[in-house]
Each structure stands twice: as C-alpha cells, then as structure tokens.
Short mmCIF file of N, CA and C in Angstrom, two decimals:
data_model
loop_
_atom_site.label_atom_id
_atom_site.label_comp_id
_atom_site.label_asym_id
_atom_site.label_seq_id
_atom_site.Cartn_x
_atom_site.Cartn_y
_atom_site.Cartn_z
N UNK A 1 0.77 -1.23 0.05
CA UNK A 1 0.03 -0.04 0.05
C UNK A 1 0.89 1.20 0.04
N UNK A 2 0.31 2.37 -0.22
CA UNK A 2 1.05 3.59 -0.30
C UNK A 2 1.12 4.35 1.04
N UNK A 3 2.17 5.04 1.31
CA UNK A 3 2.16 5.80 2.48
C UNK A 3 2.12 7.38 2.11
N UNK A 4 1.93 8.17 3.00
CA UNK A 4 1.47 9.42 2.65
C UNK A 4 2.71 10.20 2.13
N UNK A 5 3.91 9.70 2.30
CA UNK A 5 5.13 10.29 1.78
C UNK A 5 5.27 10.30 0.22
N UNK A 6 4.44 9.29 -0.36
CA UNK A 6 4.47 9.25 -1.84
C UNK A 6 3.59 10.32 -2.50
N UNK A 7 2.58 10.73 -1.74
CA UNK A 7 1.63 11.64 -2.45
C UNK A 7 1.71 13.00 -1.82
N UNK A 8 2.30 13.27 -0.83
CA UNK A 8 2.46 14.60 -0.25
C UNK A 8 1.84 14.54 1.24
N UNK A 9 1.87 15.53 1.95
CA UNK A 9 1.38 15.80 3.25
C UNK A 9 -0.11 15.97 3.17
N UNK A 10 -0.72 15.72 4.33
CA UNK A 10 -2.26 15.80 4.38
C UNK A 10 -2.85 17.23 4.04
N UNK A 11 -1.90 18.21 4.16
CA UNK A 11 -2.45 19.53 3.77
C UNK A 11 -2.36 19.89 2.33
N UNK A 12 -1.81 18.91 1.53
CA UNK A 12 -1.76 19.14 0.11
C UNK A 12 -0.40 19.47 -0.40
N UNK A 13 0.58 19.72 0.53
CA UNK A 13 1.96 20.26 0.09
C UNK A 13 2.87 19.07 0.04
N UNK A 14 3.63 19.12 -1.03
CA UNK A 14 4.62 18.03 -1.28
C UNK A 14 5.83 18.33 -0.30
N UNK A 15 6.59 17.39 0.06
CA UNK A 15 7.73 17.46 0.79
C UNK A 15 8.87 17.86 -0.20
N UNK A 16 9.88 18.66 0.46
CA UNK A 16 11.03 18.98 -0.48
C UNK A 16 10.73 20.18 -1.38
N UNK A 17 9.77 20.82 -1.06
CA UNK A 17 9.36 21.95 -2.05
C UNK A 17 9.65 23.33 -1.54
N UNK A 18 10.35 23.55 -0.31
CA UNK A 18 10.51 24.81 0.22
C UNK A 18 11.59 25.59 -0.54
N UNK A 19 11.56 26.95 -0.47
CA UNK A 19 12.40 27.74 -1.20
C UNK A 19 13.69 27.67 -0.34
N UNK A 20 14.88 27.78 -1.23
CA UNK A 20 16.19 27.63 -0.53
C UNK A 20 16.88 28.92 -1.10
N UNK A 21 17.32 29.73 -0.08
CA UNK A 21 18.08 30.93 -0.10
C UNK A 21 17.64 31.88 -1.37
N UNK A 22 16.23 32.15 -1.11
CA UNK A 22 15.66 33.11 -2.21
C UNK A 22 15.36 32.54 -3.51
N UNK A 23 15.49 31.25 -3.74
CA UNK A 23 15.17 30.71 -5.02
C UNK A 23 13.68 30.63 -5.14
N UNK A 24 13.13 30.51 -6.28
CA UNK A 24 11.81 30.44 -6.45
C UNK A 24 11.25 29.09 -5.91
N UNK A 25 10.13 29.26 -5.30
CA UNK A 25 9.47 28.01 -4.57
C UNK A 25 8.79 27.34 -5.79
N UNK A 26 8.92 25.94 -5.89
CA UNK A 26 8.20 25.11 -6.83
C UNK A 26 6.65 24.89 -6.39
N UNK A 27 5.94 24.98 -7.38
CA UNK A 27 4.36 25.01 -7.06
C UNK A 27 3.97 23.44 -7.36
N UNK A 28 3.26 22.80 -6.38
CA UNK A 28 2.82 21.55 -6.52
C UNK A 28 1.65 21.53 -7.36
N UNK A 29 1.62 20.82 -8.63
CA UNK A 29 0.53 20.91 -9.42
C UNK A 29 -0.69 20.10 -8.81
N UNK A 30 -0.40 19.27 -7.84
CA UNK A 30 -1.41 18.43 -7.14
C UNK A 30 -1.82 19.08 -5.85
N UNK A 31 -1.34 20.21 -5.45
CA UNK A 31 -1.59 20.74 -4.18
C UNK A 31 -3.00 20.94 -3.67
N UNK A 32 -4.02 21.38 -4.48
CA UNK A 32 -5.35 21.50 -4.15
C UNK A 32 -6.12 20.27 -4.01
N UNK A 33 -5.58 19.03 -4.23
CA UNK A 33 -6.24 17.83 -4.31
C UNK A 33 -6.14 17.27 -2.86
N UNK A 34 -7.21 16.45 -2.52
CA UNK A 34 -7.15 15.86 -1.21
C UNK A 34 -6.41 14.37 -1.36
N UNK A 35 -5.94 13.94 -0.28
CA UNK A 35 -5.26 12.56 -0.22
C UNK A 35 -6.02 11.62 -1.05
N UNK A 36 -7.46 11.48 -0.84
CA UNK A 36 -8.10 10.56 -1.63
C UNK A 36 -8.19 10.61 -3.13
N UNK A 37 -8.07 11.96 -3.59
CA UNK A 37 -8.21 12.29 -4.96
C UNK A 37 -6.76 11.85 -5.55
N UNK A 38 -5.62 12.18 -4.78
CA UNK A 38 -4.35 11.65 -5.18
C UNK A 38 -4.26 10.23 -5.24
N UNK A 39 -4.67 9.45 -4.36
CA UNK A 39 -4.72 8.02 -4.37
C UNK A 39 -5.60 7.62 -5.64
N UNK A 40 -6.68 8.14 -5.82
CA UNK A 40 -7.54 7.83 -6.90
C UNK A 40 -6.96 7.90 -8.29
N UNK A 41 -6.17 9.21 -8.56
CA UNK A 41 -5.47 9.51 -9.88
C UNK A 41 -4.43 8.50 -9.99
N UNK A 42 -3.59 8.05 -8.86
CA UNK A 42 -2.70 7.17 -9.13
C UNK A 42 -3.21 5.70 -9.42
N UNK A 43 -4.12 5.37 -8.73
CA UNK A 43 -4.85 4.23 -9.04
C UNK A 43 -5.25 4.13 -10.47
N UNK A 44 -5.99 5.23 -10.80
CA UNK A 44 -6.50 5.26 -12.25
C UNK A 44 -5.50 5.30 -13.21
N UNK A 45 -4.52 5.92 -13.14
CA UNK A 45 -3.35 5.92 -14.08
C UNK A 45 -2.79 4.54 -14.15
N UNK A 46 -2.70 3.94 -12.96
CA UNK A 46 -2.10 2.53 -13.06
C UNK A 46 -3.07 1.56 -13.86
N UNK A 47 -4.23 1.63 -13.61
CA UNK A 47 -5.48 0.86 -14.10
C UNK A 47 -5.38 1.18 -15.73
N UNK A 48 -5.27 2.33 -16.19
CA UNK A 48 -5.12 2.74 -17.54
C UNK A 48 -4.00 2.06 -18.24
N UNK A 49 -2.98 2.10 -17.48
CA UNK A 49 -1.64 1.56 -18.20
C UNK A 49 -1.67 0.02 -18.19
N UNK A 50 -2.23 -0.55 -17.14
CA UNK A 50 -2.34 -1.96 -17.23
C UNK A 50 -3.22 -2.52 -18.25
N UNK A 51 -4.51 -1.79 -18.33
CA UNK A 51 -5.52 -2.29 -19.38
C UNK A 51 -5.04 -2.01 -20.78
N UNK A 52 -4.44 -0.82 -20.94
CA UNK A 52 -3.91 -0.61 -22.28
C UNK A 52 -2.76 -1.45 -22.61
N UNK A 53 -1.88 -1.86 -21.75
CA UNK A 53 -0.70 -2.72 -22.09
C UNK A 53 -1.36 -4.22 -22.37
N UNK A 54 -2.16 -4.66 -21.66
CA UNK A 54 -2.78 -5.92 -21.67
C UNK A 54 -3.68 -6.16 -23.07
N UNK A 55 -4.36 -4.93 -23.42
CA UNK A 55 -5.03 -4.87 -24.57
C UNK A 55 -4.24 -4.88 -25.85
N UNK A 56 -2.98 -4.20 -25.72
CA UNK A 56 -2.09 -4.21 -26.81
C UNK A 56 -1.65 -5.51 -27.14
N UNK A 57 -1.17 -6.27 -26.13
CA UNK A 57 -0.59 -7.53 -26.26
C UNK A 57 -1.82 -8.55 -26.75
N UNK A 58 -2.94 -8.59 -25.91
CA UNK A 58 -3.93 -9.49 -26.37
C UNK A 58 -4.57 -9.24 -27.70
N UNK A 59 -4.68 -7.92 -28.11
CA UNK A 59 -5.19 -7.58 -29.44
C UNK A 59 -4.29 -7.96 -30.46
N UNK A 60 -2.86 -7.83 -30.18
CA UNK A 60 -2.04 -8.20 -31.20
C UNK A 60 -1.95 -9.62 -31.53
N UNK A 61 -1.93 -10.38 -30.37
CA UNK A 61 -1.75 -11.93 -30.53
C UNK A 61 -3.28 -12.42 -31.10
N UNK A 62 -4.26 -11.75 -30.63
CA UNK A 62 -5.61 -12.40 -31.09
C UNK A 62 -5.77 -12.02 -32.51
N UNK A 63 -5.57 -10.82 -32.92
CA UNK A 63 -5.66 -10.64 -34.41
C UNK A 63 -4.79 -11.46 -35.33
N UNK A 64 -3.40 -11.66 -34.76
CA UNK A 64 -2.53 -12.53 -35.44
C UNK A 64 -3.05 -13.94 -35.56
N UNK A 65 -3.74 -14.49 -34.43
CA UNK A 65 -4.30 -15.91 -34.52
C UNK A 65 -5.44 -15.87 -35.45
N UNK A 66 -6.35 -14.96 -35.52
CA UNK A 66 -7.38 -14.87 -36.36
C UNK A 66 -6.88 -14.86 -37.83
N UNK A 67 -5.88 -14.03 -38.06
CA UNK A 67 -5.44 -13.92 -39.44
C UNK A 67 -4.71 -15.32 -39.93
N UNK A 68 -4.11 -15.94 -39.09
CA UNK A 68 -3.44 -17.02 -39.36
C UNK A 68 -4.36 -18.28 -39.51
N UNK A 69 -5.49 -18.35 -38.71
CA UNK A 69 -6.42 -19.37 -38.99
C UNK A 69 -7.36 -19.22 -40.08
N UNK A 70 -7.50 -17.93 -40.51
CA UNK A 70 -8.35 -17.67 -41.71
C UNK A 70 -7.46 -17.78 -42.99
N UNK A 71 -6.13 -17.86 -42.88
CA UNK A 71 -5.22 -17.82 -44.03
C UNK A 71 -5.04 -16.43 -44.66
N UNK A 72 -5.37 -15.42 -44.06
CA UNK A 72 -5.26 -14.17 -44.45
C UNK A 72 -3.70 -13.75 -44.75
N UNK A 73 -3.45 -12.94 -45.78
CA UNK A 73 -2.19 -12.44 -45.98
C UNK A 73 -1.77 -11.39 -45.03
N UNK A 74 -0.57 -11.08 -44.89
CA UNK A 74 -0.12 -9.90 -44.13
C UNK A 74 -0.57 -10.02 -42.78
N UNK A 75 -0.18 -11.04 -42.08
CA UNK A 75 -0.56 -11.27 -40.63
C UNK A 75 0.06 -10.27 -39.70
N UNK A 76 1.24 -9.75 -40.05
CA UNK A 76 1.79 -8.79 -39.29
C UNK A 76 1.04 -7.54 -39.13
N UNK A 77 0.51 -7.16 -40.30
CA UNK A 77 -0.27 -5.93 -40.43
C UNK A 77 -1.60 -6.25 -39.70
N UNK A 78 -2.27 -7.34 -39.62
CA UNK A 78 -3.39 -7.63 -38.79
C UNK A 78 -3.07 -7.50 -37.16
N UNK A 79 -1.83 -8.06 -36.96
CA UNK A 79 -1.48 -7.98 -35.67
C UNK A 79 -1.11 -6.63 -35.16
N UNK A 80 -0.61 -5.83 -36.03
CA UNK A 80 -0.41 -4.37 -35.76
C UNK A 80 -1.66 -3.67 -35.47
N UNK A 81 -2.79 -3.88 -36.37
CA UNK A 81 -4.17 -3.40 -36.24
C UNK A 81 -4.72 -3.72 -34.88
N UNK A 82 -4.54 -5.03 -34.55
CA UNK A 82 -5.06 -5.51 -33.13
C UNK A 82 -4.29 -4.89 -32.05
N UNK A 83 -3.00 -4.68 -32.12
CA UNK A 83 -2.32 -4.06 -31.14
C UNK A 83 -2.47 -2.48 -31.03
N UNK A 84 -3.05 -1.93 -32.07
CA UNK A 84 -3.45 -0.49 -32.13
C UNK A 84 -4.78 -0.19 -31.60
N UNK A 85 -5.67 -1.07 -32.17
CA UNK A 85 -7.12 -0.73 -31.90
C UNK A 85 -7.56 -1.10 -30.49
N UNK A 86 -7.17 -2.34 -30.09
CA UNK A 86 -7.72 -2.89 -28.73
C UNK A 86 -7.24 -2.07 -27.66
N UNK A 87 -6.01 -1.39 -27.54
CA UNK A 87 -5.83 -0.52 -26.47
C UNK A 87 -6.72 0.74 -26.47
N UNK A 88 -7.04 1.27 -27.69
CA UNK A 88 -8.02 2.40 -27.78
C UNK A 88 -9.25 2.10 -27.17
N UNK A 89 -9.70 0.88 -27.42
CA UNK A 89 -11.04 0.51 -26.93
C UNK A 89 -11.04 0.39 -25.42
N UNK A 90 -9.85 -0.30 -24.94
CA UNK A 90 -9.65 -0.48 -23.49
C UNK A 90 -9.56 0.85 -22.67
N UNK A 91 -8.78 1.91 -23.37
CA UNK A 91 -8.64 3.17 -22.80
C UNK A 91 -9.97 3.87 -22.76
N UNK A 92 -10.72 3.85 -23.79
CA UNK A 92 -11.97 4.56 -23.78
C UNK A 92 -12.98 3.91 -22.76
N UNK A 93 -12.99 2.64 -22.61
CA UNK A 93 -14.02 1.98 -21.65
C UNK A 93 -13.46 2.41 -20.32
N UNK A 94 -12.20 2.39 -19.93
CA UNK A 94 -11.77 2.90 -18.61
C UNK A 94 -12.15 4.28 -18.43
N UNK A 95 -11.92 5.14 -19.34
CA UNK A 95 -12.20 6.48 -19.16
C UNK A 95 -13.69 6.84 -18.86
N UNK A 96 -14.51 6.00 -19.68
CA UNK A 96 -15.93 6.22 -19.39
C UNK A 96 -16.40 5.75 -18.14
N UNK A 97 -15.87 4.71 -17.58
CA UNK A 97 -16.16 4.34 -16.22
C UNK A 97 -16.02 5.27 -15.16
N UNK A 98 -15.00 6.04 -15.22
CA UNK A 98 -14.60 7.02 -14.07
C UNK A 98 -14.66 8.45 -14.65
N UNK A 99 -15.37 8.63 -15.74
CA UNK A 99 -15.49 10.05 -16.36
C UNK A 99 -15.94 11.13 -15.35
N UNK A 100 -16.92 10.83 -14.54
CA UNK A 100 -17.43 11.77 -13.54
C UNK A 100 -16.49 12.32 -12.57
N UNK A 101 -15.71 11.36 -11.93
CA UNK A 101 -14.84 11.84 -10.82
C UNK A 101 -13.67 12.38 -11.59
N UNK A 102 -13.04 11.85 -12.80
CA UNK A 102 -11.91 12.45 -13.41
C UNK A 102 -12.22 14.02 -13.79
N UNK A 103 -13.53 14.11 -14.38
CA UNK A 103 -13.84 15.58 -14.66
C UNK A 103 -13.92 16.55 -13.52
N UNK A 104 -14.48 15.92 -12.38
CA UNK A 104 -14.48 16.72 -11.23
C UNK A 104 -13.16 17.20 -10.64
N UNK A 105 -12.17 16.28 -10.76
CA UNK A 105 -10.90 16.48 -10.25
C UNK A 105 -10.16 17.68 -11.32
N UNK A 106 -10.47 17.35 -12.56
CA UNK A 106 -9.73 18.28 -13.50
C UNK A 106 -10.37 19.66 -13.33
N UNK A 107 -11.65 19.83 -13.14
CA UNK A 107 -12.21 21.17 -12.89
C UNK A 107 -11.64 21.83 -11.61
N UNK A 108 -11.50 21.07 -10.59
CA UNK A 108 -10.86 21.52 -9.35
C UNK A 108 -9.43 22.03 -9.59
N UNK A 109 -8.65 21.20 -10.47
CA UNK A 109 -7.29 21.59 -10.69
C UNK A 109 -7.16 22.91 -11.45
N UNK A 110 -8.09 23.00 -12.38
CA UNK A 110 -8.12 24.13 -13.12
C UNK A 110 -8.48 25.47 -12.40
N UNK A 111 -9.56 25.35 -11.52
CA UNK A 111 -9.98 26.51 -10.60
C UNK A 111 -8.79 26.88 -9.61
N UNK A 112 -8.00 25.85 -9.22
CA UNK A 112 -7.07 26.16 -8.23
C UNK A 112 -5.61 26.74 -8.91
N UNK A 113 -5.64 26.86 -10.20
CA UNK A 113 -4.38 27.22 -10.81
C UNK A 113 -4.11 28.71 -10.43
N UNK A 114 -2.75 28.97 -10.11
CA UNK A 114 -2.42 30.18 -9.51
C UNK A 114 -2.80 31.35 -10.75
N UNK A 115 -2.88 32.57 -10.39
CA UNK A 115 -3.23 33.66 -11.13
C UNK A 115 -2.11 33.97 -12.21
N UNK A 116 -0.90 33.88 -11.79
CA UNK A 116 0.30 34.29 -12.51
C UNK A 116 0.66 33.17 -13.52
N UNK A 117 0.19 32.02 -13.46
CA UNK A 117 0.60 30.86 -14.45
C UNK A 117 -0.33 30.87 -15.64
N UNK A 118 0.27 30.87 -16.79
CA UNK A 118 -0.65 31.01 -17.95
C UNK A 118 -1.25 29.55 -18.06
N UNK A 119 -2.37 29.44 -18.89
CA UNK A 119 -2.84 28.12 -19.17
C UNK A 119 -1.96 27.22 -20.04
N UNK A 120 -1.99 25.96 -19.75
CA UNK A 120 -1.03 25.13 -20.36
C UNK A 120 -1.05 25.21 -21.93
N UNK A 121 -1.99 25.50 -22.58
CA UNK A 121 -2.26 25.66 -24.00
C UNK A 121 -1.79 26.98 -24.63
N UNK A 122 -1.50 28.04 -23.75
CA UNK A 122 -1.11 29.22 -24.31
C UNK A 122 0.48 29.26 -24.80
N UNK A 123 0.51 30.20 -25.69
CA UNK A 123 1.93 30.43 -26.36
C UNK A 123 2.62 31.61 -25.62
N UNK A 124 3.83 31.67 -25.65
CA UNK A 124 4.37 32.83 -25.10
C UNK A 124 4.10 34.08 -25.98
N UNK A 125 3.93 35.19 -25.37
CA UNK A 125 3.53 36.45 -26.21
C UNK A 125 4.50 36.75 -27.11
N UNK A 126 3.96 37.20 -28.36
CA UNK A 126 5.01 37.67 -29.38
C UNK A 126 5.54 36.72 -30.26
N UNK A 127 5.16 35.42 -29.99
CA UNK A 127 5.83 34.37 -30.85
C UNK A 127 4.68 33.72 -31.95
N UNK A 128 5.08 34.13 -33.09
CA UNK A 128 4.14 33.74 -34.18
C UNK A 128 4.32 32.27 -34.61
N UNK A 129 3.51 31.69 -35.37
CA UNK A 129 3.67 30.40 -35.74
C UNK A 129 4.87 29.97 -36.58
N UNK A 130 5.21 31.07 -37.43
CA UNK A 130 6.43 30.96 -38.20
C UNK A 130 7.69 30.85 -37.26
N UNK A 131 7.65 31.66 -36.32
CA UNK A 131 8.90 31.81 -35.43
C UNK A 131 8.90 30.41 -34.69
N UNK A 132 7.69 30.08 -34.18
CA UNK A 132 7.83 28.76 -33.40
C UNK A 132 8.25 27.59 -34.11
N UNK A 133 7.99 27.56 -35.57
CA UNK A 133 8.47 26.49 -36.37
C UNK A 133 9.90 26.69 -36.67
N UNK A 134 10.43 27.95 -36.88
CA UNK A 134 11.90 28.05 -37.07
C UNK A 134 12.60 27.72 -35.86
N UNK A 135 12.12 27.94 -34.68
CA UNK A 135 12.90 27.48 -33.42
C UNK A 135 12.88 26.01 -33.24
N UNK A 136 11.85 25.47 -33.73
CA UNK A 136 11.67 23.88 -33.72
C UNK A 136 12.46 23.15 -34.68
N UNK A 137 12.63 23.75 -35.94
CA UNK A 137 13.31 23.34 -37.10
C UNK A 137 14.36 24.18 -37.71
N UNK A 138 15.33 24.52 -37.01
CA UNK A 138 16.34 25.35 -37.58
C UNK A 138 17.03 24.82 -38.77
N UNK A 139 17.36 25.84 -39.70
CA UNK A 139 17.98 25.46 -40.97
C UNK A 139 19.31 24.65 -40.81
N UNK A 140 19.65 23.71 -41.59
CA UNK A 140 20.95 23.01 -41.39
C UNK A 140 22.15 23.98 -41.40
N UNK A 141 23.21 23.57 -40.89
CA UNK A 141 24.36 24.49 -40.74
C UNK A 141 24.98 24.79 -42.17
N UNK A 142 24.82 23.87 -42.96
CA UNK A 142 25.44 24.25 -44.36
C UNK A 142 24.78 25.28 -45.11
N UNK A 143 23.42 25.42 -44.86
CA UNK A 143 22.51 26.25 -45.56
C UNK A 143 22.98 27.70 -45.29
N UNK A 144 23.29 27.80 -43.95
CA UNK A 144 23.78 29.28 -43.51
C UNK A 144 25.09 29.57 -44.01
N UNK A 145 26.00 28.60 -43.95
CA UNK A 145 27.42 28.96 -44.27
C UNK A 145 27.73 28.96 -45.68
N UNK A 146 26.86 28.63 -46.64
CA UNK A 146 27.11 28.66 -48.00
C UNK A 146 28.22 27.84 -48.46
N UNK A 147 28.25 26.59 -47.95
CA UNK A 147 29.31 25.63 -48.16
C UNK A 147 29.62 25.37 -49.63
N UNK A 148 28.55 25.28 -50.43
CA UNK A 148 28.85 25.10 -51.86
C UNK A 148 28.15 26.25 -52.64
N UNK A 149 28.90 27.02 -53.30
CA UNK A 149 28.46 27.96 -54.25
C UNK A 149 27.65 27.40 -55.17
N UNK A 150 26.63 28.18 -55.89
CA UNK A 150 25.88 27.48 -56.87
C UNK A 150 26.74 27.06 -58.04
N UNK A 151 26.34 25.77 -58.54
CA UNK A 151 26.90 25.18 -59.72
C UNK A 151 28.13 24.44 -59.46
N UNK A 152 28.61 24.45 -58.28
CA UNK A 152 29.99 23.63 -57.92
C UNK A 152 29.71 22.38 -57.25
N UNK A 153 28.62 22.12 -56.74
CA UNK A 153 28.31 20.79 -56.10
C UNK A 153 28.17 19.71 -57.16
N UNK A 154 28.94 18.62 -56.81
CA UNK A 154 28.91 17.32 -57.72
C UNK A 154 28.13 16.39 -57.03
N UNK A 155 27.63 15.50 -57.64
CA UNK A 155 26.87 14.38 -57.11
C UNK A 155 27.90 13.47 -56.52
N UNK A 156 27.56 12.69 -55.52
CA UNK A 156 28.42 11.86 -54.89
C UNK A 156 28.78 10.61 -55.71
N UNK A 157 30.05 10.00 -55.62
CA UNK A 157 30.46 8.86 -56.15
C UNK A 157 30.57 8.88 -57.71
N UNK A 158 30.58 10.06 -58.24
CA UNK A 158 30.81 10.25 -59.65
C UNK A 158 29.52 9.96 -60.55
N UNK A 159 28.38 9.95 -59.79
CA UNK A 159 27.14 9.81 -60.61
C UNK A 159 26.87 11.01 -61.44
N UNK A 160 26.29 10.69 -62.57
CA UNK A 160 25.88 12.03 -63.56
C UNK A 160 24.51 12.30 -63.33
N UNK A 161 24.22 13.51 -63.01
CA UNK A 161 22.73 13.97 -62.81
C UNK A 161 22.09 13.98 -64.15
N UNK A 162 20.84 13.62 -64.06
CA UNK A 162 19.95 13.70 -65.20
C UNK A 162 18.76 14.46 -65.04
N UNK A 163 18.03 15.00 -65.94
CA UNK A 163 16.98 15.83 -65.86
C UNK A 163 17.06 17.22 -66.40
N UNK A 164 16.22 18.05 -66.26
CA UNK A 164 16.16 19.44 -67.00
C UNK A 164 17.36 20.29 -66.46
N UNK A 165 17.89 20.12 -65.29
CA UNK A 165 18.94 21.15 -64.92
C UNK A 165 20.25 20.33 -64.96
N UNK A 166 20.50 19.15 -65.60
CA UNK A 166 21.63 18.47 -65.57
C UNK A 166 22.81 19.17 -66.35
N UNK A 167 22.40 20.18 -67.34
CA UNK A 167 23.52 20.82 -68.01
C UNK A 167 24.37 21.78 -67.25
N UNK A 168 23.93 22.07 -66.12
CA UNK A 168 24.62 23.10 -65.24
C UNK A 168 25.94 22.36 -64.66
N UNK A 169 25.89 21.12 -64.41
CA UNK A 169 27.05 20.42 -63.88
C UNK A 169 28.03 20.10 -64.84
#
C-alpha cells in the first residue's frame, strides 16, 4: 500500500518544495487535491496503463491468430491493427467508467491554478507560428554557411545527374 510520503502531506503540500536561499518556490500541481483524490489518480493511471498494455498484447496476438487461422495475408499488419485498436477500446472504456470523478478533479485543478501561471495551451506572447516552427526546425548548418556556391556541387560517387537542370553540372 502507499504511504503519505508518496503523495504529499495531508494539507496538500509536497515534501522538499521549500524555497532555498531566495530561489523560486516550486508549485505542486497536485496541491489543491485531497489525499483520496491523489490516491484515485494514481490508481486510475495505473489501471489505464495495465489495461492498455494487456489490450495491446492480447489484441495483437488475437488478431494474428485470427489472421493465421483464416489464411489471410499480411498477418503482421493484422497483428499491428489489433495491437493498435484494442488498447484504444480499453482506454475509452476505462475513461468512461470514471469520467465523472476525473472531470470533477480536472475542474478543481483548473480552478486552483495560480493567477500568474498561463494556461497550459497558451503560447508565449509575441511568438508567431512561423517563429515557433523556425525554433523547432532550424535550418541545417550548411545552408547558412554557403558551403557550396551555386553550380559547384557534384553528385556523390561520380554519378551523373539527369533531368532538366543536368547541363549546369
């Protein structure tokens, strides 16, 4: 069984979160939840993980066995389909069983969010979509350095290029 040190103290504060020498204090995202809610969320997450994992293995093996017994081609593809579809069904069924309590806890967490913290889905101010993509996918180093002047690059291993622009080489 779990002890209270795993989930935090009874007042909702986690251990080891005090500020040290003026450093910023860490905020416990589970702070406003009761001990029972924390235990529920841990058990719920464990149940989802177990059901999803068993569904993946069982669905993959089951679909493979059906494909093999029916003589279908591409048994590996059928096993992949079973290993992908069955966990989705298991996850959905588990979520629907506990949807009321999970929704209630999610609402409480959203209401207890500190005023200074932005919502999790917000972007930093002034960062457009193009800038965000440029930060995620920077250009390759050779594109900025100009390593090959136009018309001087040759194909590797002496291959001759073909096509409309082949005369440049």
